[in-house]
Short mmCIF file of C-alpha atoms in Angstrom, two decimals:
data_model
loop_
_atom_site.label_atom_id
_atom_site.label_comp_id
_atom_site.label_asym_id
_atom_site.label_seq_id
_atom_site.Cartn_x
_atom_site.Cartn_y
_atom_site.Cartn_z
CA UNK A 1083 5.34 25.44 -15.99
CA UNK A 1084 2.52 24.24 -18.07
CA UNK A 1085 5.07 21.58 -19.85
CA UNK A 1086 6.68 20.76 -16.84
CA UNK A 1087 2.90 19.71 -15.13
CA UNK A 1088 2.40 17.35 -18.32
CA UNK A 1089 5.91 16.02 -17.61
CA UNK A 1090 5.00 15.09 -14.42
CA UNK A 1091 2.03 13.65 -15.18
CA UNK A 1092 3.53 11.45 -17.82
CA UNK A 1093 5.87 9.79 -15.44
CA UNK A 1094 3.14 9.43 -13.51
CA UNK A 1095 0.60 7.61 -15.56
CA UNK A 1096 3.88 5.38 -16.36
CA UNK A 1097 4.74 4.31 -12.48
CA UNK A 1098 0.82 3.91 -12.01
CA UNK A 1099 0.61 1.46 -14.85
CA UNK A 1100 3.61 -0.08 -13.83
CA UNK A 1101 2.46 -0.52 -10.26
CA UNK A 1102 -1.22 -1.67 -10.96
CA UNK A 1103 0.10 -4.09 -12.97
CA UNK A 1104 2.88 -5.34 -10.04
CA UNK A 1105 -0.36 -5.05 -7.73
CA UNK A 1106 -2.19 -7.91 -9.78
CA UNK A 1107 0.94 -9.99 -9.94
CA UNK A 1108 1.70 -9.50 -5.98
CA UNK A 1109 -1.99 -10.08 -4.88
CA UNK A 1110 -2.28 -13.09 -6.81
CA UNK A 1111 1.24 -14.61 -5.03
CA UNK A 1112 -0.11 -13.28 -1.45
CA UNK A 1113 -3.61 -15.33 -2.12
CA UNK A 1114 -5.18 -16.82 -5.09
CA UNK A 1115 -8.34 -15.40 -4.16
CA UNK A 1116 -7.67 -11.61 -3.66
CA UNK A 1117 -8.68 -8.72 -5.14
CA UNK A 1118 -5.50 -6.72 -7.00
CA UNK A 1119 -7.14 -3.62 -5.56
CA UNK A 1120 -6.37 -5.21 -2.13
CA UNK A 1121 -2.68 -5.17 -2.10
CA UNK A 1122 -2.61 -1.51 -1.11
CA UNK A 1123 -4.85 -1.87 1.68
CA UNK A 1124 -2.55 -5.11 2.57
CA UNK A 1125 0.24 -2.74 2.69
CA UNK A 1126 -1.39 0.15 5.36
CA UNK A 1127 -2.01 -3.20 7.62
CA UNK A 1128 1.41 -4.14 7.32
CA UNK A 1129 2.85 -0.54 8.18
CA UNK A 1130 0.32 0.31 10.86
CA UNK A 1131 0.26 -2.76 12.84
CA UNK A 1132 -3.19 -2.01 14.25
CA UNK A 1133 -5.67 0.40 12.96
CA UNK A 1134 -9.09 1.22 13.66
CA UNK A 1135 -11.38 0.16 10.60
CA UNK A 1136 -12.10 4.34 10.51
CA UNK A 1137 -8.84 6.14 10.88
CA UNK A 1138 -7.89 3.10 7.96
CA UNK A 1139 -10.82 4.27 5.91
CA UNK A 1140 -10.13 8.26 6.59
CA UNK A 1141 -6.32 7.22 5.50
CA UNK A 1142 -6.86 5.57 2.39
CA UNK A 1143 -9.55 8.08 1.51
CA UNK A 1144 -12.66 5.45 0.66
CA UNK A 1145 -15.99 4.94 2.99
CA UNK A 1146 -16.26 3.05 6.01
CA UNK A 1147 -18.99 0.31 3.93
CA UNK A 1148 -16.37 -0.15 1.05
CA UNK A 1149 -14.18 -0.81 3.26
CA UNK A 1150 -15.60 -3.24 5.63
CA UNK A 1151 -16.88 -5.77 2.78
CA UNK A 1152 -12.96 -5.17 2.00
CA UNK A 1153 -12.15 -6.05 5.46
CA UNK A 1154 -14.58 -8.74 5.56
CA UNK A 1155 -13.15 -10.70 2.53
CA UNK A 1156 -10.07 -10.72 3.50
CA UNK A 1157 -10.95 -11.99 7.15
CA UNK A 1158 -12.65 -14.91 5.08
CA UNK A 1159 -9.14 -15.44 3.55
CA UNK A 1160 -7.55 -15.56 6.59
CA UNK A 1161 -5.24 -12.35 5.80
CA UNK A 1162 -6.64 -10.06 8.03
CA UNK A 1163 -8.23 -10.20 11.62
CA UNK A 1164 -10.32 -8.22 14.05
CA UNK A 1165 -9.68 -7.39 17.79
CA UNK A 1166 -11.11 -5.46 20.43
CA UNK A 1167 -9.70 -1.84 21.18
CA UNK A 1168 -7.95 -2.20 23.80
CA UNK A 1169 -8.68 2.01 24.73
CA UNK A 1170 -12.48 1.53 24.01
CA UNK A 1171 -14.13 -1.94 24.19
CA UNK A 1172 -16.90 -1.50 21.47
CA UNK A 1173 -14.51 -0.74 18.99
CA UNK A 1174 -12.09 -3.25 16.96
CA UNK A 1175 -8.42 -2.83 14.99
CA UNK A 1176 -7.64 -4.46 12.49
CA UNK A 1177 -4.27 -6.18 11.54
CA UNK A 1178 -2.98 -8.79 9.59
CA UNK A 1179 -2.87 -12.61 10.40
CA UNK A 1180 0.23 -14.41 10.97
CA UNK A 1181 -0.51 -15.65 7.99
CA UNK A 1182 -1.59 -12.86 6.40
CA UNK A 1183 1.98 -10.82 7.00
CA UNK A 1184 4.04 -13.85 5.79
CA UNK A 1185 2.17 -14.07 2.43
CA UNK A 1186 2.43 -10.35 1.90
CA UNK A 1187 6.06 -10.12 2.76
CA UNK A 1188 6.91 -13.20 0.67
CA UNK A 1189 5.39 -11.69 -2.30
CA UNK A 1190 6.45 -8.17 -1.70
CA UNK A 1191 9.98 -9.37 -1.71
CA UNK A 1192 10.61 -9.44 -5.28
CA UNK A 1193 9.08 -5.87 -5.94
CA UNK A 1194 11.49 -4.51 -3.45
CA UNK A 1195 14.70 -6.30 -4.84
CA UNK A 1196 13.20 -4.81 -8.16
CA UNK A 1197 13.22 -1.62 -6.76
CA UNK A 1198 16.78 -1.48 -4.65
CA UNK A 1199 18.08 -3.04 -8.29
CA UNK A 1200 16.60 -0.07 -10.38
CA UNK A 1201 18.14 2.44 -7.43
CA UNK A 1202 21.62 0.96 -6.66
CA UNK A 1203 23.51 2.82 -8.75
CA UNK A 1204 21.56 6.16 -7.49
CA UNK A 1205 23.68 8.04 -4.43
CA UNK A 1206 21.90 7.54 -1.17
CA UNK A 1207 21.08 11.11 -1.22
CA UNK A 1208 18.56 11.07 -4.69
CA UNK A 1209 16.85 8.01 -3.32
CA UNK A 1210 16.38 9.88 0.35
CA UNK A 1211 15.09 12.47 -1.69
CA UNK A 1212 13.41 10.52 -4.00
CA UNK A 1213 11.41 9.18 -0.94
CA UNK A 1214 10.88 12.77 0.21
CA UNK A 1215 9.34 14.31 -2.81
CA UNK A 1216 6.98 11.20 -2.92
CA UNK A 1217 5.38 11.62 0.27
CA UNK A 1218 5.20 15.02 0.11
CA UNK A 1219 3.23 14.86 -3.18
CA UNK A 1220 0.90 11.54 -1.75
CA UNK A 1221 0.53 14.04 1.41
CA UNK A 1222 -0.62 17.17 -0.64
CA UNK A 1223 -2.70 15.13 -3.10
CA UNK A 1224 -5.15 14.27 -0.10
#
């Protein structure tokens, strides 16, 4: 088992240096201006729609402060906005701009055809389960 753990975490280490280094490339195309560390939390707007600046922060794992200045620079680049909740007034979700969701899909577009090129020869079946194992490891890390 031992050898098998260090295999994992091999292939690991490789698809995290391989995707912090596609996060730098796709935050620069979404704006000149953002942060690489950004393109994750780009991502969790774009699949949630609307979240509530705490269940976002409780999701990705980081405080509510970190966050916000987050939150708050990309409001100044126009990626991101803030509107009331509509189930409790004093409260705000956050989303992405019109703007902000066409610059993120334009520049995630090339990632994903690198992706469905590296998979198309794989059967359906490995890359369902490919998908599978993945979130069930991201949901038992934390």
């Amino acid at each position: 088992m031992p050898e098998r753990l260090r295999e994992v975490e091999d292939e690991l280490t490789a698809l995290l240096r391989r995707g912090r280094a596609l996060s730098w490339e796709i935050a620069s195309e979404v704006h000149p201006n953002l942060e690489p560390n950004a393109y994750g939390l780009l991502l969790w707007l774009r699949r949630s729609g609307a979240i509530r600046l705490t269940d976002l922060a409780a999701r990705l794992g980081v405080g509510k402060g970190t966050l916000s200045r987050q939150i708050h620079s990309l409001e100044t680049l126009g990626l991101v906005r803030r509107d009331p909740d509509p189930s409790d007034r004093r409260a705000a979700q956050l989303s992405l701009t019109e703007e902000g969701q066409r610059r993120f899909d334009a520049a995630r577009a090339p990632r994903l055809g690198q992706i469905r090129r590296a998979l198309q020869s794989w059967p359906q079946q490995d890359v369902e389960e490919l998908a599978r194992l993945l979130r069930r490891f991201n949901d038992a890390w934390g």
